[in-house]
C-alpha positions in Angstrom: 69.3 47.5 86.1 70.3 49.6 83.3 73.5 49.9 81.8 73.6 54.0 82.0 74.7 53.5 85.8 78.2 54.4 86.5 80.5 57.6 84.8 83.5 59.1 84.7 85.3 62.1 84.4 88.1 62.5 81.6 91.7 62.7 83.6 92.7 66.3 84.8 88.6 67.0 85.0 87.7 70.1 87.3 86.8 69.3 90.8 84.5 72.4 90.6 82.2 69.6 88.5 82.4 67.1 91.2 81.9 69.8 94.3 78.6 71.6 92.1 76.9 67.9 91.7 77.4 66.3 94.6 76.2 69.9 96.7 79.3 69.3 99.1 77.2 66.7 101.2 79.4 64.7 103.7 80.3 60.8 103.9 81.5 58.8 106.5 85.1 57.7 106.2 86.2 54.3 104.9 85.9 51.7 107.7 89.1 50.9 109.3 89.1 47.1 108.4 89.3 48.3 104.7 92.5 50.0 104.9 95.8 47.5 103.5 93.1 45.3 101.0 91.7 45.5 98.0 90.6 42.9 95.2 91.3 42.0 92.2 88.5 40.2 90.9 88.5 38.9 87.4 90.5 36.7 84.8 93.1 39.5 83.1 95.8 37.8 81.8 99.2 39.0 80.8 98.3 39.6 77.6 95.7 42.3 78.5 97.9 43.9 80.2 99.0 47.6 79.4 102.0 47.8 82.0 102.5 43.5 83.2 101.6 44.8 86.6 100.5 41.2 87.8 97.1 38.7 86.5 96.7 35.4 85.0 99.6 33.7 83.2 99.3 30.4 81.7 101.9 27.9 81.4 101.6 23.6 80.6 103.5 20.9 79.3 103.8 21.3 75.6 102.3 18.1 74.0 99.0 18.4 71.7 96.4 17.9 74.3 97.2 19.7 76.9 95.4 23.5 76.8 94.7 26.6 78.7 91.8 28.5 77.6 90.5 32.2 78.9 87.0 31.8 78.4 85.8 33.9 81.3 83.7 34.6 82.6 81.1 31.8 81.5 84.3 29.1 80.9 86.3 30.5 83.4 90.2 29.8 83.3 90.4 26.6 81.8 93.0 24.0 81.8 92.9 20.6 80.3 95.4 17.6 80.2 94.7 14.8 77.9 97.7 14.0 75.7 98.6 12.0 72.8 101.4 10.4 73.9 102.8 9.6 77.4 104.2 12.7 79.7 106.0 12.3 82.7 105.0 12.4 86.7 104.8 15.9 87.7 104.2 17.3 84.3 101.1 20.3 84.6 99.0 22.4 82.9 97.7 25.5 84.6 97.5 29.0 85.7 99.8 31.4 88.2 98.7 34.9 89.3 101.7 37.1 89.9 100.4 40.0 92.4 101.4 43.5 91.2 105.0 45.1 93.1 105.0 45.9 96.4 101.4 43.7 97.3 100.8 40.0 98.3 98.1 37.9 98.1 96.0 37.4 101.3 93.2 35.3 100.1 92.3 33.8 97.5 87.9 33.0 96.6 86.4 31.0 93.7 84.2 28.5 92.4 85.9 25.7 90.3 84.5 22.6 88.3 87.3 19.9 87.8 87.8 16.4 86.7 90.3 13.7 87.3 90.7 9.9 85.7 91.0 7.4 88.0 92.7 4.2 86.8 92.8 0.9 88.4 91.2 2.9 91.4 94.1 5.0 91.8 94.5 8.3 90.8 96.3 9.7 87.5 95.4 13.3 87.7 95.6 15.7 91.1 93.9 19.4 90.9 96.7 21.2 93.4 96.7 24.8 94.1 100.1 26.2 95.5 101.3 29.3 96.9 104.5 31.7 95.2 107.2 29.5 97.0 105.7 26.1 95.8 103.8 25.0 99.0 100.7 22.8 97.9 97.5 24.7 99.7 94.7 22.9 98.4 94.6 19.1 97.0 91.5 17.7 95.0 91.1 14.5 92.9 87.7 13.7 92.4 85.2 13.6 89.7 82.2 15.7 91.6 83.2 19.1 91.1 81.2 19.5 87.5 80.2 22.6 85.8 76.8 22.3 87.4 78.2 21.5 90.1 80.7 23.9 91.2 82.8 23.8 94.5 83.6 27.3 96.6 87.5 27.3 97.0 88.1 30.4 100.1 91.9 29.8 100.9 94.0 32.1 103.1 97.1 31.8 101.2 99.1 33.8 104.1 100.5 36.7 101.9 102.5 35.4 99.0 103.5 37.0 96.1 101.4 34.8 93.8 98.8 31.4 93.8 98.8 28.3 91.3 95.5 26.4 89.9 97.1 23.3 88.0 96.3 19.9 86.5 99.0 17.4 87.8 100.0 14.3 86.2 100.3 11.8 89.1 100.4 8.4 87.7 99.6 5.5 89.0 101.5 3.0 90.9 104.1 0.9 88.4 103.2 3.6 85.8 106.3 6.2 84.4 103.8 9.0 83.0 100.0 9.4 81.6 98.5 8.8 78.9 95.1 9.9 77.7 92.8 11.9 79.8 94.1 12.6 82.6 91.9 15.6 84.5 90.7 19.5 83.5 89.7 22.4 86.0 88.2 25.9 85.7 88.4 28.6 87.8 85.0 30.7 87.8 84.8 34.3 89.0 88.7 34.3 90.9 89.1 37.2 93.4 92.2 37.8 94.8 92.6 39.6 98.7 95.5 41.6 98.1 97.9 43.7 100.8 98.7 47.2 100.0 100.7 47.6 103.4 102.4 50.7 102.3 100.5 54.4 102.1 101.0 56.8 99.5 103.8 59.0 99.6 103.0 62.9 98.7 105.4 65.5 97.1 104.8 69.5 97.9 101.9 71.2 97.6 101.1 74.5 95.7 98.2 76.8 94.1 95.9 79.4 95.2 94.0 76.9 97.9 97.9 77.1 99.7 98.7 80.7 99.1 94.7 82.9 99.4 94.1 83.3 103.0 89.8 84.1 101.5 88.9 81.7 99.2 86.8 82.8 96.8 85.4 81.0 93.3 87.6 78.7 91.5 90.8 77.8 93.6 93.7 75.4 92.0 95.7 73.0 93.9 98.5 71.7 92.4 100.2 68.3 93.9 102.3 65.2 92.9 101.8 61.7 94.8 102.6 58.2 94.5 102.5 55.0 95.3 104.2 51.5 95.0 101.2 49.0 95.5 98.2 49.1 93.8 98.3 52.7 92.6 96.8 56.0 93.8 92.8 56.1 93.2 91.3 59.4 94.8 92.1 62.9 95.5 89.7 63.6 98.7 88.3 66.6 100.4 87.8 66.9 104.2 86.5 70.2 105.3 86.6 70.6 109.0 88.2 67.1 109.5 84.7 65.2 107.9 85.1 63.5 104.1 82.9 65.4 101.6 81.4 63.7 98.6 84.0 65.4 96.3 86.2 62.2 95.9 87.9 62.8 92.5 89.2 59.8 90.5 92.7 59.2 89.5 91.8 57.7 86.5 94.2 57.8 83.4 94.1 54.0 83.0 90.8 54.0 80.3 88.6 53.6 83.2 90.6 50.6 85.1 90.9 52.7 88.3 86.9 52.7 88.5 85.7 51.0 91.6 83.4 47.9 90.5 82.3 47.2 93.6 82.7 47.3 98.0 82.9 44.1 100.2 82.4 44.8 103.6 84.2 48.1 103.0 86.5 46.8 100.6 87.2 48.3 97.5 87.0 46.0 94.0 88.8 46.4 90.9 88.9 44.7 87.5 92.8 45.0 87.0 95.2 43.6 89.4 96.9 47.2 89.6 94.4 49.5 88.6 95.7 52.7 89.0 98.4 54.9 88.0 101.7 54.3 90.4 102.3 58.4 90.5 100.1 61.4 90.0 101.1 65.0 89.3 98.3 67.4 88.6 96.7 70.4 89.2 92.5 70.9 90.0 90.3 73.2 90.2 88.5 73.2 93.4 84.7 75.5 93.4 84.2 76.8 96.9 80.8 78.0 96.4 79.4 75.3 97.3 81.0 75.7 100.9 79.6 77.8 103.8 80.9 80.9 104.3 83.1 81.2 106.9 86.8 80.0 108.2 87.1 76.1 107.5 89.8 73.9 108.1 90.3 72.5 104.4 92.3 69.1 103.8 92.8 67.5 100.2 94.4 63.7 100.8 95.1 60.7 98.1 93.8 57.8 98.8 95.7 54.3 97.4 93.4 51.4 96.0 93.9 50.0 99.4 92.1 53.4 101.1 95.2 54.4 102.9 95.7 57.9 102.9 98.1 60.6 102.8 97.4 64.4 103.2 98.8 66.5 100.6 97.7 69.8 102.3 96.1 71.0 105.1 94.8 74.5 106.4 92.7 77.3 108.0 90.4 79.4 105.3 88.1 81.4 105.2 85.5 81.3 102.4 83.9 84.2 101.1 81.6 83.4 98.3 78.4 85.3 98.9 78.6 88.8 99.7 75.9 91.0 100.3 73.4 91.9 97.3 70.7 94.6 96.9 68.2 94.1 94.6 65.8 96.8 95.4 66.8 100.0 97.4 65.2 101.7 100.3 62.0 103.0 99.4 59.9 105.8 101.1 56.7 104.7 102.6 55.0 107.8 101.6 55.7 110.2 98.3 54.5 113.4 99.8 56.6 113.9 102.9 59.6 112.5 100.8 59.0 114.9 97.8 58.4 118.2 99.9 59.6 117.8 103.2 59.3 120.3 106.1 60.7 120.6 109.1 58.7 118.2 112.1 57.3 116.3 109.6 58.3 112.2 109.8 59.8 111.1 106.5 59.6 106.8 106.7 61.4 104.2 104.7 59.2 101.0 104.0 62.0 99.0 104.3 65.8 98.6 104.4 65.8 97.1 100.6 65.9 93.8 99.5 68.9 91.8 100.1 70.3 88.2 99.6 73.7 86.4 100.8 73.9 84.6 103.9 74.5 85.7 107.5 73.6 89.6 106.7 74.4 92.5 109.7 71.8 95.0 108.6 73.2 98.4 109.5 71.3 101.9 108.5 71.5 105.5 109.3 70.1 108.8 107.8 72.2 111.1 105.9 72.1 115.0 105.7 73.4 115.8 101.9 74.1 118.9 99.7 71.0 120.9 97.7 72.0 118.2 95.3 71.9 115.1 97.1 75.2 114.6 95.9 76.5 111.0 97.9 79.8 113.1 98.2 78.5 115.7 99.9 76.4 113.5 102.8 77.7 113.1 106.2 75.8 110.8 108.9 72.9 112.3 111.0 74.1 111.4 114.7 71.4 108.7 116.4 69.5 108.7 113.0 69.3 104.9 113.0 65.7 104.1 112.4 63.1 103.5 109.0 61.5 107.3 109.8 63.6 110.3 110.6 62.3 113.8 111.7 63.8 116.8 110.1 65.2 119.5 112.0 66.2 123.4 111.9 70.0 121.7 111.1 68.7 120.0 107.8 66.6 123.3 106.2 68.3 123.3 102.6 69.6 119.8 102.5 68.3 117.2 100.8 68.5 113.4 102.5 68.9 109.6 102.1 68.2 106.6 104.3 72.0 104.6 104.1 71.7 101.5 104.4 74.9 98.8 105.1 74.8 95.2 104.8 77.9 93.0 106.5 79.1 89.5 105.7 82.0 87.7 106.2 82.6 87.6 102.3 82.1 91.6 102.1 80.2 94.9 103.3 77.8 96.4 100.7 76.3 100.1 101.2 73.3 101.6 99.3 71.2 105.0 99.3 67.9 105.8 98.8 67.5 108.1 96.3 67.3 112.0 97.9 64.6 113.7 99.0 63.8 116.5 98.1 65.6 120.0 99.8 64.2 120.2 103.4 62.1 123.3 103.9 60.9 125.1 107.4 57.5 125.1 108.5 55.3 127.8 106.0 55.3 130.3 108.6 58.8 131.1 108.5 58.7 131.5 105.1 60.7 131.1 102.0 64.0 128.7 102.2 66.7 129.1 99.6 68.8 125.8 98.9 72.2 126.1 100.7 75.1 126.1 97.7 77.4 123.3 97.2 81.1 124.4 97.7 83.4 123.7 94.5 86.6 123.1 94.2 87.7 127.0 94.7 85.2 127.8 97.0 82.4 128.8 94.4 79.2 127.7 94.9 79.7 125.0 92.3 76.9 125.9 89.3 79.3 126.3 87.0 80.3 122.4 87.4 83.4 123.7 89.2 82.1 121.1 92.2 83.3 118.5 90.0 79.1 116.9 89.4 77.8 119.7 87.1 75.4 120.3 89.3 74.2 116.9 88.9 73.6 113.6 91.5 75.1 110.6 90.8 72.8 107.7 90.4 72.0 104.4 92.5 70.7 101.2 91.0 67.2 100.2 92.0 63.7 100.0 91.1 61.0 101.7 90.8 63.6 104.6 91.8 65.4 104.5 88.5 69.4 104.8 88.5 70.8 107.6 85.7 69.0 110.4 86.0 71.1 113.9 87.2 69.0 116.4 89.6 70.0 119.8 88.5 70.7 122.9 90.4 68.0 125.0 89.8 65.1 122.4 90.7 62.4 124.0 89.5 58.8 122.6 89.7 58.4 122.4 86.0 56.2 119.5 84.1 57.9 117.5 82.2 56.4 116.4 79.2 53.2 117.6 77.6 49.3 116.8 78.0 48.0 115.8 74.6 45.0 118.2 73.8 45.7 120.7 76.2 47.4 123.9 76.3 50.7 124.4 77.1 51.5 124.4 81.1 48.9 122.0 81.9 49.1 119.2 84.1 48.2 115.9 84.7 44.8 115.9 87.7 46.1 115.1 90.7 49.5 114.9 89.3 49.2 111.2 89.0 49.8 109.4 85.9 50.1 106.1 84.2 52.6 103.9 82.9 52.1 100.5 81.3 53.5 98.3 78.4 51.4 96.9 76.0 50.0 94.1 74.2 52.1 92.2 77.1 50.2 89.9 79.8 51.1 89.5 83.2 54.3 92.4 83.1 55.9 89.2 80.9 57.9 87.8 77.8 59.4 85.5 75.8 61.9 86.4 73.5 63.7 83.6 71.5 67.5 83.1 71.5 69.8 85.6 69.4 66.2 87.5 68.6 65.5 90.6 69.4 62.2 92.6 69.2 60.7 96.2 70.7 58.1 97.0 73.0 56.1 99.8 73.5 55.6 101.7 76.6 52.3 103.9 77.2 52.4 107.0 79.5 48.9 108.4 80.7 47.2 110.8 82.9 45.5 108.4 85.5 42.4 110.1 86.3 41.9 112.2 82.3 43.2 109.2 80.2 44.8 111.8 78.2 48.5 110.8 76.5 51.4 112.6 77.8 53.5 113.6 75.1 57.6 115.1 74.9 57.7 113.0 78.0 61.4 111.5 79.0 61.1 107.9 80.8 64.1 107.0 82.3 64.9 102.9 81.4 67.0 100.6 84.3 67.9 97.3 82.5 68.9 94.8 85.1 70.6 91.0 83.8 70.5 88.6 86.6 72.8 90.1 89.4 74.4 92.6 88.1 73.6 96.5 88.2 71.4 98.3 86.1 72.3 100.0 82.8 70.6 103.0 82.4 69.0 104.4 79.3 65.8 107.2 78.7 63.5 107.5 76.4 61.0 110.0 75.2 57.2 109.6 74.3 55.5 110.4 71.1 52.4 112.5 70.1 50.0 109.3 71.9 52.4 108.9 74.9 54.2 105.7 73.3 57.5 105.4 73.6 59.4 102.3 72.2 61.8 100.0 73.9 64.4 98.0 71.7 65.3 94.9 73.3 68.8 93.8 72.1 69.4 90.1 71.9 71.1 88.6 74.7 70.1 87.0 78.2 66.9 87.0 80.1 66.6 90.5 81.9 64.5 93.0 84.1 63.4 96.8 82.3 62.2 99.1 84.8 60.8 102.2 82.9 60.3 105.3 85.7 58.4 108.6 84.8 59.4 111.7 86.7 56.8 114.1 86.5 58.6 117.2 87.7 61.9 118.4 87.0 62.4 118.3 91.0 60.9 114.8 91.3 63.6 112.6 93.2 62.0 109.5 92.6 59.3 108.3 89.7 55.5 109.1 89.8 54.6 106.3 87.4 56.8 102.7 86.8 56.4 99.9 84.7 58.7 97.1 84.9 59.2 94.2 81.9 60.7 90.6 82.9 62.2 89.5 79.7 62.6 85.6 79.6 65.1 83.8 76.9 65.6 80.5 76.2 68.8 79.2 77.0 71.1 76.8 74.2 73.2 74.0 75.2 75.3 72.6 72.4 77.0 69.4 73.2 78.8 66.6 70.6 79.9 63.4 71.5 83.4 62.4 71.1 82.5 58.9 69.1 79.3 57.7 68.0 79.9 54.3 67.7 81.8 51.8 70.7 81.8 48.8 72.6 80.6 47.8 75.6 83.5 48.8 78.0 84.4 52.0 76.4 83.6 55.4 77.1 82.1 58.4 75.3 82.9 61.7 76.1 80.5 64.2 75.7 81.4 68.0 75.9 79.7 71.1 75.2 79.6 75.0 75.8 76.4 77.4 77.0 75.9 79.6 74.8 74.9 83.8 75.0 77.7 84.0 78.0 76.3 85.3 81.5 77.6 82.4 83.2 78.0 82.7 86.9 81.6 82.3 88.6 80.3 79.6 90.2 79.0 78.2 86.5 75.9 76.3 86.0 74.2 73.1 87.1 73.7 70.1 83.8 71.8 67.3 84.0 73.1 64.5 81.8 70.2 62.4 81.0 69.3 59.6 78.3 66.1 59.0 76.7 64.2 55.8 77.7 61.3 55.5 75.5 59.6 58.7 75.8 60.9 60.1 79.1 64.2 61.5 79.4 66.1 60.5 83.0 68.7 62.2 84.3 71.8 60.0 85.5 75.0 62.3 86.9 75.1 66.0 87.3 77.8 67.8 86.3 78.6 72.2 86.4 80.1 73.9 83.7 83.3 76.4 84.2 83.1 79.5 84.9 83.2 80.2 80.3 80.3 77.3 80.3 82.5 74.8 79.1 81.9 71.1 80.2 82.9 68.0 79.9 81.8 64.3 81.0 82.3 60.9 80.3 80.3 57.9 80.8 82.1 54.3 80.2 79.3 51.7 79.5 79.7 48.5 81.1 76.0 46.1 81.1 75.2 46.6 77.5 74.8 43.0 76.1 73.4 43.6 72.8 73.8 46.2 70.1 71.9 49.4 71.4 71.5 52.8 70.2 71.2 55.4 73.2 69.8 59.2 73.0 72.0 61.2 75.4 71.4 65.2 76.0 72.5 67.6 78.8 70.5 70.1 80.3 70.3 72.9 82.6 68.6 72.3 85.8 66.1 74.4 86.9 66.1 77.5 89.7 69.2 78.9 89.1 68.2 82.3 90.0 71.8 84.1 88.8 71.8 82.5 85.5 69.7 84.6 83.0 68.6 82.1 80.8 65.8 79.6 81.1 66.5 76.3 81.6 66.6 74.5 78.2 68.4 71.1 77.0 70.4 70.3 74.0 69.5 68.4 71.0 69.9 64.7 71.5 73.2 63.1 70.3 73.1 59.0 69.4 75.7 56.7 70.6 75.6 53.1 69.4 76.9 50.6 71.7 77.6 46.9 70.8 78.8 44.2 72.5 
């Protein structure tokens, strides 16, 4: 197995990391016979010890010969009597493990290799092991348990507040003491049962999660807990009374409060107390990766020992993913929409295109000013359907198909763009547009309405947002047919629009470039440019609305587009070949892709095995989601790079994640890099990775 296996998060790390990676899956609770144990298993002595919270401690008859040695975990805890000179009966050399405040030892499992002199066939040495209040448990005095021979010690010491593995000077009969060698033991691999009888305690709760009734984005909690046994290890998530994956470490010890292992359930540690005794901290918690919709949300700690203790509870309801509309309503047919009459069905392809979850589709036609002016339009009563009919009641209005999408995080309403101003049927003749009331009762042409006689626009492609419909509406051509006399119009009045030298409506433009391209407006059926000719210009970035921008053709019907550095977008460019044109004739639309950039550093380049590097890092070009984006952290192994955690930047693109190494036996140099996963349809950039940073790692 290879050492890049296990991480962690620097102390006070964002549970928005945690939530994005782990995709808020759900885990079964910690089974019941776990709760009030956990083990200590390893040979820490007092000496390694940051706070003397229990371990190993070492004490022996002081006479040259007589040693304890930590030569774990090949040597084990050694101890060895042979003196010099004679020592008395009862004299010892060994080892006592103190259990941390507040626990006792339950149990106590290891192997042990041990020797002990026999003399006139009666023993000189004993090999005892005794509990806290000096009761001898276990008795041996033999000479079979050798090193390649190891005996299995499992004693259920009955909750004392500490074990001893001594060497005894026994002496035999008519002797006063030993002399020489007199017996030596090792303990191998020592894991101590310990009880944690006593849950954490928690202290009040506070933070947006506690006081937003919608939660929305990032939410903080802020809480203090602690604890008088082995420390408090995890801040866990339960949403609707079921433990998510998010189960944030409490880890300010340098990586002691890591979990090394599970035995039947039960949590392992390395340190006798391996985490911190009180906690007081505030995280962020990402709720985008729950359902929308009213949850019951419960953060609790969890000791070393899994007891728990809620720190808050309640009812919320997440809102996250409102309605979106990336393409307005469209009209199934350009004729009836452009010039419509009285009787004659005007039909909408579609309501749009929408995402976000759980959407309540709603739509109704609207009967608007001469303008089209969304002010202006008031709902057409039973109207409710893709095609509407016009009647007598529209003549001199223009229309739009509204269409309303519902979810519980919001309710989103968009407009066609207008038709144009109903007419009656040709035999009853001529229809002037009815005038649009301004503020004082004028007919509003002179911009006293408050538009200037102009419509205010709606994002969407190919119906292009930014462009005003004046008053007078005339049927004028706009532009100019290259060749031809002034006044002349395109056959058919179709025309053309296209980008060139560009394959597939696609391209790449590096990071921080930018570059132009050049659109191409044509007559369909002549070929002939149109010149003088303004193209209206929607630039869409991920999600967000379009900007809106126009343009105006030269002598050979090019017109060129500047595209600013910056993230990956969408440019929609929309000819309107009459003045009274509601929506565009002739579209074109560009995907612009751009490479991403990931820049990451490594806190230390050079450690040992058992330490941790940090590695943090920022995307760069902005446009991060609120949600922020999904890294892979991943290290090269020969020539294939393998991901091993995922993390999520902040909301900035900020991150941050450590990785402690702990089964690297030799010097080795590893290539680590972070990049961004793939299919993240609401982060404009394409997924890309940073350069490699080296960490050497030795022994």
């Amino acid at each position: 197995m290879h050492p890049l296996i296990h991480g962690r998060r620097p102390w006070r790390a964002r549970l928005a990391v945690l939530l994005g990676a782990l995709a808020m899956t759900f885990v079964s609770s910690a089974p019941s016979q776990a709760a009030g144990i956990y083990i200590h298993k390893g040979c820490v002595t007092g000496s390694d010890l940051f706070d003397a919270y229990g371990g190993w401690q070492a004490s022996a008859y002081s006479m040259v010969g007589n040693a304890n040695a930590n030569n774990c975990p090949w040597g084990g805890l050694h101890s060895e009597m042979n003196p010099g000179a004679g020592i008395p009966i009862g004299a010892s050399v060994g080892w006592t493990y103190t259990a941390p405040p507040q626990t006792t030892i339950a149990r106590f499992v290891s192997d042990y290799a041990g020797w002990t002199k026999i003399y006139d066939d009666v023993n000189q040495g004993l090999i005892q092991f005794l509990d806290g209040a000096g009761h001898v448990g276990l008795t041996y005095s033999d000479r079979q348990a050798t090193v390649a021979n190891k005996r299995t010690i499992d004693w259920s010491v009955g909750n004392s507040t500490a074990i001893t593995a001594r060497v005894l000077c026994d002496g035999p009969n008519g002797h006063a003491g030993c002399a020489g060698s007199v017996g030596w033991s090792s303990l191998f691999d020592p894991k101590l049962y310990l009880t944690d009888d006593l849950p954490p305690t928690v202290g009040a709760a506070s933070g947006s999660v506690t006081t937003d009734t919608t939660l929305k984005g990032s939410e903080a909690l802020s809480y203090s807990a602690s604890d008088l046994g082995g420390g408090i290890a995890r801040l866990r998530l339960y949403v609707d009374g079921q433990a998510t994956a998010v189960d944030h470490v409490i880890d300010i010890n340098t990586g002691h409060c890591q979990i090394d292992g599970t035995e039947n359930g039960v949590w392992s540690f390395s340190w006798p107390k391996p985490c911190p005794a009180s906690v007081n901290a505030e995280e962020s918690f990402d709720t985008t990766a729950l359902a929308d919709g009213r949850h019951t949300i419960t953060f609790k700690v969890v000791d070393v020992a899994q007891r728990e203790a809620t720190v808050w509870t309640g009812s919320r309801l997440v809102a996250n993913h409102p309605p979106v509309n990336t393409q307005l309503p469209l009209y199934a047919d350009q004729d009836p929409a452009v010039n419509p009459v009285v009787g004659h069905v005007i039909s909408a392809s579609s309501d749009g295109t929408w995402t976000g979850p759980n959407l309540n589709i709603v739509r109704g036609w609207v009967q608007c000013d001469g303008h089209g002016t969304i002010a202006s339009c008031a709902a057409i009563p039973g109207a409710t359907r893709l095609s509407y009919t016009p009647t007598a009641d529209d003549v001199g209005h223009r229309l739009r198909l509204l269409v309303t999408a519902t979810n519980v995080a919001d309710s989103v309403s968009v407009y066609s763009q207008p038709t144009g101003i109903v007419a009656a049927p040709s035999s009853a003749g001529p229809i002037t547009p009815k005038p649009d009331p301004g503020k004082d009762g004028s007919d509003g042409t002179d911009g006293s309405n408050g538009n200037n006689g102009s419509s205010p626009s709606v994002p969407g492609a190919p119906v292009l947002p930014g462009v005003s419909i004046t008053a007078t509406m005339e049927h004028i051509f706009r532009g100019r047919i290259a060749g031809e006399p002034a006044g002349a119009t395109c056959p058919q009045d179709r025309a053309t629009l296209k980008f060139e030298h560009v394959l597939g409506g696609q391209m790449r433009l590096g990071f921080g470039r930018a570059s132009t391209v050049q659109a191409h407006l044509t007559c369909t059926t002549s070929g002939k440019a149109i010149e003088a000719a303004q193209l209206d210009i929607a630039t869409r970035v991920g999600t967000k609305a379009a900007v809106a921008a126009d343009v105006t053709t030269d002598g050979a019907g090019h017109a060129t587009l500047r595209l600013a550095k910056g993230a990956g977008r969408a440019v929609t460019v929309g000819y309107r070949m009459y003045a009274d044109d509601p929506i565009a004739r002739a579209t074109a639309t560009l995907k612009v892709a751009v490479k991403g950039k990931v820049v990451v550093k490594a806190n230390r380049k050079h450690l040992h095995n058992g330490q941790a590097v940090t590695l943090r890092g920022k995307l760069a070009g902005g446009e991060v989601p609120t949600r922020g984006v999904t890294l892979a952290v991943q290290w090269k192994d020969g020539h294939r790079w393998r991901p091993f955690a995922q993390i999520k930047t902040n909301r900035k693109g900020a991150f941050a994640y450590a990785y402690k190494f702990t089964r690297t036996s030799g010097k080795i140099t590893y290539a680590l890099r972070v990049q961004v996963s793939k299919g993240q349809v609401d982060y404009p950039y394409l997924a890309t990775a940073s350069k490699p940073v080296k960490v050497t790692v030795a022994r």
